[in-house]
Every structure is written in C-alpha cells, then in structure tokens.
CSV table of C-alpha atoms and ligand atoms in Angstrom, one decimal:
chain,number,residue,atom,x,y,z
Y,1,UNK,CA,9.5,124.5,-25.2
Y,2,UNK,CA,8.2,127.8,-26.2
Y,3,UNK,CA,7.2,130.6,-23.8
Y,4,UNK,CA,4.0,131.9,-25.2
Y,5,UNK,CA,2.7,134.0,-22.3
Y,6,UNK,CA,3.2,137.2,-24.1
Y,7,UNK,CA,0.9,136.0,-26.8
Y,8,UNK,CA,-2.0,136.4,-24.4
Y,9,UNK,CA,-4.1,139.5,-24.0
Y,10,UNK,CA,-5.0,138.2,-20.6
Y,11,UNK,CA,-4.4,135.1,-18.6
Y,12,UNK,CA,-7.5,132.9,-18.2
Y,13,UNK,CA,-5.9,130.4,-15.8
Y,14,UNK,CA,-6.2,130.4,-12.1
Y,15,UNK,CA,-2.9,129.4,-10.4
Y,16,UNK,CA,-3.1,127.4,-7.2
Y,17,UNK,CA,-0.6,126.9,-4.4
Y,18,UNK,CA,1.7,129.7,-5.7
Y,19,UNK,CA,4.3,130.6,-3.1
Y,20,UNK,CA,3.7,127.2,-1.4
Y,21,UNK,CA,6.1,125.2,-3.6
Y,22,UNK,CA,7.8,122.4,-1.6
Y,23,UNK,CA,11.5,122.7,-0.9
Y,24,UNK,CA,13.8,120.0,-2.3
Y,25,UNK,CA,13.2,116.9,-0.1
Y,26,UNK,CA,9.8,118.3,1.1
Y,27,UNK,CA,6.2,117.5,0.0
Y,28,UNK,CA,2.9,119.4,0.0
Y,29,UNK,CA,-0.6,117.8,-0.1
Y,30,UNK,CA,-2.6,119.4,-3.0
Y,31,UNK,CA,-5.6,117.0,-2.9
Y,32,UNK,CA,-6.7,114.2,-0.6
Y,33,UNK,CA,-3.8,111.7,-0.7
Y,34,UNK,CA,-2.0,113.6,-3.6
Y,35,UNK,CA,1.4,115.1,-2.6
Y,36,UNK,CA,3.6,117.4,-4.6
Y,37,UNK,CA,7.4,117.3,-4.6
Y,38,UNK,CA,9.8,119.3,-6.7
Y,39,UNK,CA,13.2,118.1,-8.0
Y,40,UNK,CA,15.8,120.5,-9.2
Y,41,UNK,CA,16.9,120.9,-12.9
Y,42,UNK,CA,19.6,123.0,-14.3
Y,43,UNK,CA,18.3,124.7,-17.4
Y,44,UNK,CA,15.8,127.4,-18.1
Y,45,UNK,CA,13.2,125.0,-16.5
Y,46,UNK,CA,14.8,124.9,-13.1
Y,47,UNK,CA,12.6,122.2,-11.6
Y,48,UNK,CA,10.2,119.3,-12.3
Y,49,UNK,CA,7.1,118.7,-10.3
Y,50,UNK,CA,6.7,115.0,-9.3
Y,51,UNK,CA,3.9,113.4,-7.3
Y,52,UNK,CA,3.3,110.9,-4.5
Y,53,UNK,CA,-0.1,109.2,-4.2
Y,54,UNK,CA,-1.2,107.5,-1.0
Y,55,UNK,CA,-2.1,104.0,-2.2
Y,56,UNK,CA,-3.7,102.0,0.6
Y,57,UNK,CA,-0.8,100.5,2.5
Y,58,UNK,CA,1.7,101.7,0.0
Y,59,UNK,CA,2.8,104.7,-2.1
Y,60,UNK,CA,2.7,105.3,-5.8
Y,61,UNK,CA,5.2,107.8,-7.4
Y,62,UNK,CA,4.5,109.7,-10.6
Y,63,UNK,CA,7.7,111.0,-12.4
Y,64,UNK,CA,11.1,110.9,-10.9
Y,65,UNK,CA,13.6,113.7,-11.9
Y,66,UNK,CA,16.9,113.4,-13.6
Y,67,UNK,CA,19.3,110.6,-12.6
Y,68,UNK,CA,21.7,112.7,-10.4
Y,69,UNK,CA,23.0,112.1,-6.9
Y,70,UNK,CA,21.6,115.3,-5.4
Y,71,UNK,CA,18.1,114.4,-6.7
Y,72,UNK,CA,18.4,110.9,-5.3
Y,73,UNK,CA,19.2,112.5,-2.0
Y,74,UNK,CA,16.0,114.5,-2.2
Y,75,UNK,CA,14.1,111.3,-2.8
Y,76,UNK,CA,15.8,109.6,0.1
Y,77,UNK,CA,14.8,112.5,2.4
Y,78,UNK,CA,11.2,112.1,1.2
Y,79,UNK,CA,11.4,108.3,1.7
Y,80,UNK,CA,12.9,108.7,5.2
Y,81,UNK,CA,10.5,111.4,6.3
Y,82,UNK,CA,7.0,111.1,4.8
Y,83,UNK,CA,6.2,107.5,3.9
Y,84,UNK,CA,4.9,106.5,7.4
Y,85,UNK,CA,6.7,103.2,7.1
Y,86,UNK,CA,4.9,102.2,4.0
Y,87,UNK,CA,6.7,101.1,0.8
Y,88,UNK,CA,6.7,102.5,-2.7
Y,89,UNK,CA,5.2,99.8,-4.8
Y,90,UNK,CA,4.8,101.4,-8.2
Y,91,UNK,CA,6.2,104.2,-10.3
Y,92,UNK,CA,4.5,105.8,-13.2
Y,93,UNK,CA,6.6,107.6,-15.8
Y,94,UNK,CA,4.3,109.9,-17.8
Y,95,UNK,CA,6.7,109.7,-20.8
Y,96,UNK,CA,10.2,108.9,-21.9
Y,97,UNK,CA,12.1,112.1,-21.3
Y,98,UNK,CA,15.0,112.0,-18.8
Y,99,UNK,CA,13.5,114.4,-16.2
Y,100,UNK,CA,10.5,112.0,-16.0
Y,101,UNK,CA,12.2,108.6,-16.3
Y,102,UNK,CA,15.6,109.5,-14.8
Y,103,UNK,CA,15.3,107.8,-11.4
Y,104,UNK,CA,12.5,105.3,-12.2
Y,105,UNK,CA,14.9,102.4,-12.4
Y,106,UNK,CA,16.7,103.5,-9.3
Y,107,UNK,CA,13.4,103.7,-7.3
Y,108,UNK,CA,12.2,100.4,-8.7
Y,109,UNK,CA,15.3,98.6,-7.6
Y,110,UNK,CA,15.4,100.4,-4.2
Y,111,UNK,CA,11.8,99.2,-3.3
Y,112,UNK,CA,11.3,96.2,-5.5
Y,113,UNK,CA,8.6,98.4,-7.2
Y,114,UNK,CA,7.0,98.0,-10.6
Y,115,UNK,CA,7.4,100.6,-13.4
Y,116,UNK,CA,4.2,101.6,-15.3
Y,117,UNK,CA,4.5,103.3,-18.7
Y,118,UNK,CA,3.1,103.4,-22.1
Y,119,UNK,CA,4.6,100.8,-24.4
Y,120,UNK,CA,6.0,103.2,-27.0
Y,121,UNK,CA,7.7,105.4,-24.4
Y,122,UNK,CA,9.1,102.4,-22.5
Y,123,UNK,CA,10.8,100.9,-25.6
Y,124,UNK,CA,11.8,104.2,-27.1
Y,125,UNK,CA,13.4,105.3,-23.9
Y,126,UNK,CA,15.4,102.0,-23.8
Y,127,UNK,CA,16.5,102.4,-27.4
Y,128,UNK,CA,17.6,106.0,-27.0
Y,129,UNK,CA,19.4,105.3,-23.7
Y,130,UNK,CA,21.4,102.6,-25.5
Y,131,UNK,CA,22.7,104.9,-28.1
Y,132,UNK,CA,26.5,105.4,-27.6
Y,133,UNK,CA,28.5,108.5,-28.6
Y,134,UNK,CA,30.1,106.7,-31.5
Y,135,UNK,CA,26.8,105.5,-33.0
Y,136,UNK,CA,25.9,108.6,-35.1
Y,137,UNK,CA,23.9,107.2,-38.0
Y,138,UNK,CA,24.4,108.5,-41.5
Y,139,UNK,CA,20.7,109.0,-42.1
Y,140,UNK,CA,20.5,111.3,-39.0
Y,141,UNK,CA,23.3,113.4,-40.6
Y,142,UNK,CA,21.3,113.5,-43.8
Y,143,UNK,CA,18.2,114.5,-41.9
Y,144,UNK,CA,19.9,117.6,-40.3
Y,145,UNK,CA,21.7,118.5,-43.5
Y,146,UNK,CA,18.3,118.5,-45.2
Y,147,UNK,CA,17.0,120.9,-42.5
Y,148,UNK,CA,19.8,123.3,-43.3
Y,149,UNK,CA,22.6,122.5,-40.8
Y,150,UNK,CA,26.0,123.6,-41.8
Y,151,UNK,CA,29.2,121.6,-41.1
Y,152,UNK,CA,29.7,123.2,-37.7
Y,153,UNK,CA,26.1,122.4,-36.6
Y,154,UNK,CA,26.6,118.9,-37.8
Y,155,UNK,CA,29.8,118.6,-35.8
Y,156,UNK,CA,27.8,119.8,-32.7
Y,157,UNK,CA,25.2,117.1,-33.4
Y,158,UNK,CA,27.9,114.5,-33.5
Y,159,UNK,CA,29.3,115.8,-30.2
Y,160,UNK,CA,26.0,115.7,-28.5
Y,161,UNK,CA,24.8,112.4,-29.8
Y,162,UNK,CA,24.4,109.5,-27.4
Y,163,UNK,CA,23.9,111.7,-24.2
Y,164,UNK,CA,20.2,110.8,-23.6
Y,165,UNK,CA,21.2,107.8,-21.5
Y,166,UNK,CA,23.4,109.9,-19.1
Y,167,UNK,CA,20.3,111.3,-17.4
Y,168,UNK,CA,18.5,107.9,-16.9
Y,169,UNK,CA,19.3,105.2,-14.4
Y,170,UNK,CA,18.9,101.9,-16.2
Y,171,UNK,CA,15.2,100.9,-16.6
Y,172,UNK,CA,14.1,97.5,-15.4
Y,173,UNK,CA,13.9,94.7,-18.0
Y,174,UNK,CA,10.1,94.6,-17.7
Y,175,UNK,CA,7.3,97.0,-17.1
Y,176,UNK,CA,3.5,97.3,-16.8
Y,177,UNK,CA,1.9,98.7,-19.9
Y,178,UNK,CA,-0.5,101.7,-19.5
Y,179,UNK,CA,-3.1,102.1,-22.3
Y,180,UNK,CA,-5.5,104.9,-23.2
Y,181,UNK,CA,-8.7,104.8,-21.2
Y,182,UNK,CA,-7.3,102.2,-18.8
Y,183,UNK,CA,-8.9,102.1,-15.3
Y,184,UNK,CA,-6.4,102.3,-12.5
Y,185,UNK,CA,-7.2,101.9,-8.8
Y,186,UNK,CA,-5.0,104.1,-6.7
Y,187,UNK,CA,-5.6,104.5,-3.0
Y,188,UNK,CA,-9.2,103.2,-3.3
Y,189,UNK,CA,-10.1,105.7,-6.0
Y,190,UNK,CA,-10.7,105.4,-9.7
Y,191,UNK,CA,-8.0,107.0,-11.8
Y,192,UNK,CA,-8.1,106.9,-15.6
Y,193,UNK,CA,-5.1,106.9,-18.0
Y,194,UNK,CA,-5.5,109.3,-20.9
Y,195,UNK,CA,-2.8,109.2,-23.6
Y,196,UNK,CA,-1.7,112.3,-25.5
Y,197,UNK,CA,0.5,112.5,-28.5
Y,198,UNK,CA,2.9,114.9,-30.1
Y,199,UNK,CA,5.4,115.7,-27.3
Y,200,UNK,CA,6.2,112.0,-26.7
Y,201,UNK,CA,5.0,108.9,-28.6
Y,202,UNK,CA,2.3,108.0,-26.0
Y,203,UNK,CA,2.3,110.5,-23.1
Y,204,UNK,CA,0.3,109.2,-20.1
Y,205,UNK,CA,-1.9,111.6,-18.1
Y,206,UNK,CA,-3.6,110.4,-15.0
Y,207,UNK,CA,-7.1,111.7,-14.3
Y,208,UNK,CA,-9.1,111.2,-11.1
Y,209,UNK,CA,-12.8,112.1,-11.6
Y,210,UNK,CA,-13.5,112.0,-7.8
Y,211,UNK,CA,-10.7,114.3,-6.8
Y,212,UNK,CA,-11.1,116.4,-10.0
Y,213,UNK,CA,-7.4,116.3,-10.5
Y,214,UNK,CA,-5.3,115.5,-13.6
Y,215,UNK,CA,-1.6,114.7,-13.5
Y,216,UNK,CA,-0.7,116.2,-16.8
Y,217,UNK,CA,3.1,115.7,-17.2
Y,218,UNK,CA,4.3,117.8,-20.1
Y,219,UNK,CA,1.1,117.4,-22.2
Y,220,UNK,CA,-0.8,120.5,-20.8
Y,221,UNK,CA,1.7,122.9,-19.3
Y,222,UNK,CA,0.4,126.3,-18.1
Y,223,UNK,CA,2.8,128.9,-19.6
Y,224,UNK,CA,5.0,127.2,-22.1
Y,225,UNK,CA,4.1,124.9,-25.0
Y,226,UNK,CA,5.8,121.5,-24.9
Y,227,UNK,CA,8.4,120.8,-27.6
Y,228,UNK,CA,6.8,119.2,-30.6
Y,229,UNK,CA,9.6,117.8,-32.7
Y,230,UNK,CA,10.3,115.7,-35.8
Y,231,UNK,CA,13.4,113.6,-35.2
Y,232,UNK,CA,15.6,111.4,-37.4
Y,233,UNK,CA,13.9,108.3,-35.9
Y,234,UNK,CA,10.7,109.2,-37.8
Y,235,UNK,CA,11.7,111.8,-40.4
Y,236,UNK,CA,8.3,112.1,-42.1
Y,237,UNK,CA,6.2,112.3,-38.9
Y,238,UNK,CA,3.5,114.9,-38.4
Y,239,UNK,CA,3.6,115.2,-34.5
Y,240,UNK,CA,1.9,118.6,-34.6
Y,241,UNK,CA,-1.2,117.2,-36.1
Y,242,UNK,CA,-1.2,114.5,-33.4
Y,243,UNK,CA,-0.7,117.1,-30.7
Y,244,UNK,CA,-3.5,119.4,-31.9
Y,245,UNK,CA,-5.8,116.3,-32.2
Y,246,UNK,CA,-4.9,115.3,-28.6
Y,247,UNK,CA,-5.7,118.8,-27.3
Y,248,UNK,CA,-9.1,118.6,-29.0
Y,249,UNK,CA,-9.8,115.2,-27.6
Y,250,UNK,CA,-8.7,116.1,-24.1
Y,251,UNK,CA,-11.1,119.1,-24.2
Y,252,UNK,CA,-13.9,116.8,-25.2
Y,253,UNK,CA,-13.2,114.1,-22.6
Y,254,UNK,CA,-12.2,116.2,-19.5
Y,255,UNK,CA,-14.5,118.3,-17.4
Y,256,UNK,CA,-13.6,122.0,-17.2
Y,257,UNK,CA,-13.3,122.3,-13.4
Y,258,UNK,CA,-10.1,120.3,-12.8
Y,259,UNK,CA,-6.9,121.1,-10.8
Y,260,UNK,CA,-4.1,120.5,-13.3
Y,261,UNK,CA,-0.9,119.1,-11.9
Y,262,UNK,CA,1.7,119.9,-14.6
Y,263,UNK,CA,5.3,118.7,-14.7
Y,264,UNK,CA,6.7,122.2,-14.8
Y,265,UNK,CA,5.6,125.6,-13.4
Y,266,UNK,CA,2.5,126.3,-11.3
Y,267,UNK,CA,-0.6,124.1,-10.6
Y,268,UNK,CA,-3.7,125.7,-12.2
Y,269,UNK,CA,-7.4,125.6,-13.0
Y,270,UNK,CA,-8.7,126.3,-16.5
Y,271,UNK,CA,-7.8,123.2,-18.5
Y,272,UNK,CA,-10.3,123.9,-21.3
Y,273,UNK,CA,-9.0,127.4,-21.7
Y,274,UNK,CA,-5.4,126.2,-21.7
Y,275,UNK,CA,-6.1,123.5,-24.3
Y,276,UNK,CA,-7.7,126.1,-26.5
Y,277,UNK,CA,-4.7,128.4,-26.1
Y,278,UNK,CA,-2.3,125.6,-27.0
Y,279,UNK,CA,-4.2,124.9,-30.2
Y,280,UNK,CA,-4.5,128.6,-31.1
Y,281,UNK,CA,-0.8,129.2,-30.5
Y,282,UNK,CA,0.2,126.5,-33.0
Y,283,UNK,CA,-2.5,127.7,-35.5
Y,284,UNK,CA,-1.1,131.2,-35.4
Y,285,UNK,CA,2.5,129.8,-35.7
Y,286,UNK,CA,1.4,128.0,-38.9
Y,287,UNK,CA,0.0,131.2,-40.3
Y,288,UNK,CA,3.2,133.0,-39.6
Y,289,UNK,CA,5.2,130.2,-41.1
Y,290,UNK,CA,3.0,130.5,-44.3
Y,291,UNK,CA,3.8,134.2,-44.5
Y,292,UNK,CA,7.5,133.6,-44.0
Y,293,UNK,CA,7.5,131.0,-46.8
Y,294,UNK,CA,6.5,133.6,-49.5
Y,295,UNK,CA,10.2,133.1,-50.5
Y,296,UNK,CA,11.8,129.6,-50.2
Y,297,UNK,CA,13.1,128.9,-46.7
Y,298,UNK,CA,15.0,126.0,-45.0
Y,299,UNK,CA,13.7,124.6,-41.7
Y,300,UNK,CA,16.5,126.6,-39.9
Y,301,UNK,CA,15.2,129.8,-41.5
Y,302,UNK,CA,11.7,129.7,-40.1
Y,303,UNK,CA,12.5,130.1,-36.3
Y,304,UNK,CA,11.1,133.7,-36.3
Y,305,UNK,CA,7.6,132.2,-37.0
Y,306,UNK,CA,7.9,130.2,-33.8
Y,307,UNK,CA,10.2,131.8,-31.4
Y,308,UNK,CA,10.2,135.4,-30.2
Y,309,UNK,CA,13.7,135.2,-28.7
Y,310,UNK,CA,16.9,134.3,-30.4
Y,311,UNK,CA,17.5,130.5,-30.7
Y,312,UNK,CA,20.7,129.7,-28.7
Y,313,UNK,CA,23.3,127.0,-29.3
Y,314,UNK,CA,21.5,124.6,-26.8
Y,315,UNK,CA,18.0,125.3,-28.1
Y,316,UNK,CA,19.0,125.0,-31.8
Y,317,UNK,CA,18.3,121.2,-31.9
Y,318,UNK,CA,14.8,121.3,-30.4
Y,319,UNK,CA,14.0,124.5,-32.3
Y,320,UNK,CA,14.9,122.7,-35.6
Y,321,UNK,CA,12.7,119.7,-34.7
Y,322,UNK,CA,9.9,122.1,-33.8
Y,323,UNK,CA,10.3,124.0,-37.1
Y,324,UNK,CA,10.1,120.8,-39.1
Y,325,UNK,CA,7.0,119.7,-37.1
Y,326,UNK,CA,5.3,122.9,-38.2
Y,327,UNK,CA,6.5,122.6,-41.8
Y,328,UNK,CA,5.2,119.0,-42.0
Y,329,UNK,CA,1.8,120.0,-40.6
Y,330,UNK,CA,1.7,122.9,-43.1
Y,331,UNK,CA,2.7,120.5,-45.9
Y,332,UNK,CA,-0.1,118.0,-45.0
Y,333,UNK,CA,-2.6,120.9,-45.1
Y,334,UNK,CA,-1.2,121.9,-48.6
Y,335,UNK,CA,-0.2,125.3,-47.3
Y,336,UNK,CA,3.4,124.8,-48.4
Y,337,UNK,CA,5.4,122.6,-50.8
Y,338,UNK,CA,8.9,121.4,-50.6
Y,339,UNK,CA,11.8,120.9,-53.0
Y,340,UNK,CA,15.2,119.5,-52.4
Y,341,UNK,CA,18.3,121.1,-54.0
Y,342,UNK,CA,21.3,119.2,-55.3
Y,343,UNK,CA,22.9,119.2,-51.8
Y,344,UNK,CA,19.9,117.5,-50.3
Y,345,UNK,CA,18.7,120.6,-48.5
Y,346,UNK,CA,14.9,121.0,-48.3
Y,347,UNK,CA,13.4,124.4,-49.4
Y,348,UNK,CA,9.9,125.2,-48.3
Y,349,UNK,CA,7.6,127.6,-50.1
Y,350,UNK,CA,3.9,128.7,-50.1
Y,351,UNK,CA,1.8,126.3,-52.1
D,1,ZN,ZN1,8.9,115.9,-21.9
C-alpha cells in the first residue's frame, strides 16, 4: 500500500462518520440495515473495517479480520450483543487476503453459514494457505533473483515463505461463486456484485443502488493505493493495466453520489474523484519510472519512483512486487525495454 495523500493539492473527498468509529466488539449503523465493525490489525494499517447486513430473518457478514483469538472474541461479543437472536447465514469475503478471509471459515462453521467469494480468489486463497514453509519453489527464487534480490534478501524470502495460511482459519470445502454483475438480494434490497482486478485476481465489491452504498474492500481505498503486485505465481502478469482498467470501468458504472465503505480508513463520498486520483497516481508513477530508467535499473532500484519514504525490511517484498507491476505496464506501453544479464537479473531502460 502506498500513502499518496501528499500528492494531492487538496482533498476532494468528504469523510463520513469520522470520530464515530466503533470500538472492538461494537457496531455502528451507517445506512439502513448496514452496520460497521472494526477489527484490530498490527501493522501500519491498524484496523480493518468489516460489515454486517441485516438480511431478513438473518445476518450477512462482509469480510472477517485475521484469524486470531482476540479478533474472534470481538466477533463473539458482536454475535452475543447485536444479532437479536438471528443467525449469520452467509459470509462474503471481498478477496483472498488474510485480513478479509481470516475468520471466514471459523464463522461459517460456527453458524453453519455459506461462504460467498469469487472463484479465482477462493481457489488462490486455498492454494496459498496450503504452502508450507519448506515448499519454496526454485522458480520463485529465480523470479526474485531476476528482480535484483541479493542472497540475504533471498534468505529472508525463504524464511517468510509459507506464512500466508497462518492468518486464515481453514476455508470450507465448498463455496458460492460470486460473478461480475451478479444480482444479490440482501435484506429485501437489490445489491450488485462488481468485480475489480489488480489488487486481487477477482476482487468483489458490493453495490446497493437503493441505499447508494458500495462496500469497496481494498479496491477503492480513500488515502492509500492498494498494493498492485506481480508475484512468482504469474511472473509475466500486468496487474497495473488491469487495475487502471477497473478504475475506469467503475467510474463508468457507478453513480457519483455514493457512500463508500472501504476496508481500511474512513468512510467517504467522492467515488469518481477517488477513482480518477488512483488512475492519476499510477500514471505519474509510470512517468517517474520512465525518467529513472534513463540508465539501466533493476526492479529493486526503482522504489524512488513509487515510494516517498524508505522501503523497510517488511515492505521490501510488496514494494518489489509493485515495482515489477509498474515495469510490466511500462513495458507493454513500449516505454521501457528489458535485458537479462548473465546472472539472470533483469535490467530495465527507457525504450
Ligand atoms: Zn487486500
């Protein structure tokens, strides 16, 4: 994630419910039948926003927080206090990342509820969660060597490998597939699934025309840009092209006057402005990348085009993925070319 607030001359968004954030284990109604809860996290993003939707004689949950005991206690307090004796019957996970899917399996088993996800994210989540610490594939090492990792960075990669599953309680064997444009009836209202790309394979957003609300997950965050990364699982992907195209399509399909419910930070109005900002931010980053590549650069050398603060040990991996995503987009636009040296390291230069 990149903090791009300082890139703005002014902030065109209107924040809602600031100072009214629910405490852990509490909820706040933000639209008719739409309730906001916050689950703690432990990194720079210290929380995730999750949602409960009144669903006739039941409840629907959207996103679930990391699989940790104290977060399950928060959920239990919500279940004991606010559900009016009605069960949770379905859980939506907007996408595969652990802060969204972490307790989905746990809540499904607790209530006998169904999990609703996009197909790509359901299966990718299962595959990634199954990776053990000893399974580091040779082609993944080759991928990071090509990006410019030295031996100590590669050792860190080997150490970190296989940790994805630690944040996720086991997903159920089966799920309900959510597809783009799908009509969903929740609490007697029409909701529509809109799928975005780039941050996750098929990121589900839930839009309710009647309430003028969109549950946006990580796809349209107000102050930071979601991480857009190329990973060893699809080493030639161009997720930044996919993300920019999604922003354009969302801007065409959504009305401007929505309350956006993002997975992190504040609720806001100004979805068209924010989508334009997200596109512009990446376009500017591509121009800076081009300037930087006047001399040949490795993926790990182009961080200054994308990040204004120093890249730390923990942000080094997502920063590398994000750099490669920008380089691949620039390559497809014929802005840069790439050559591999005899050690298999890729050097990028203005075309
Ligand atoms: Zn995410």
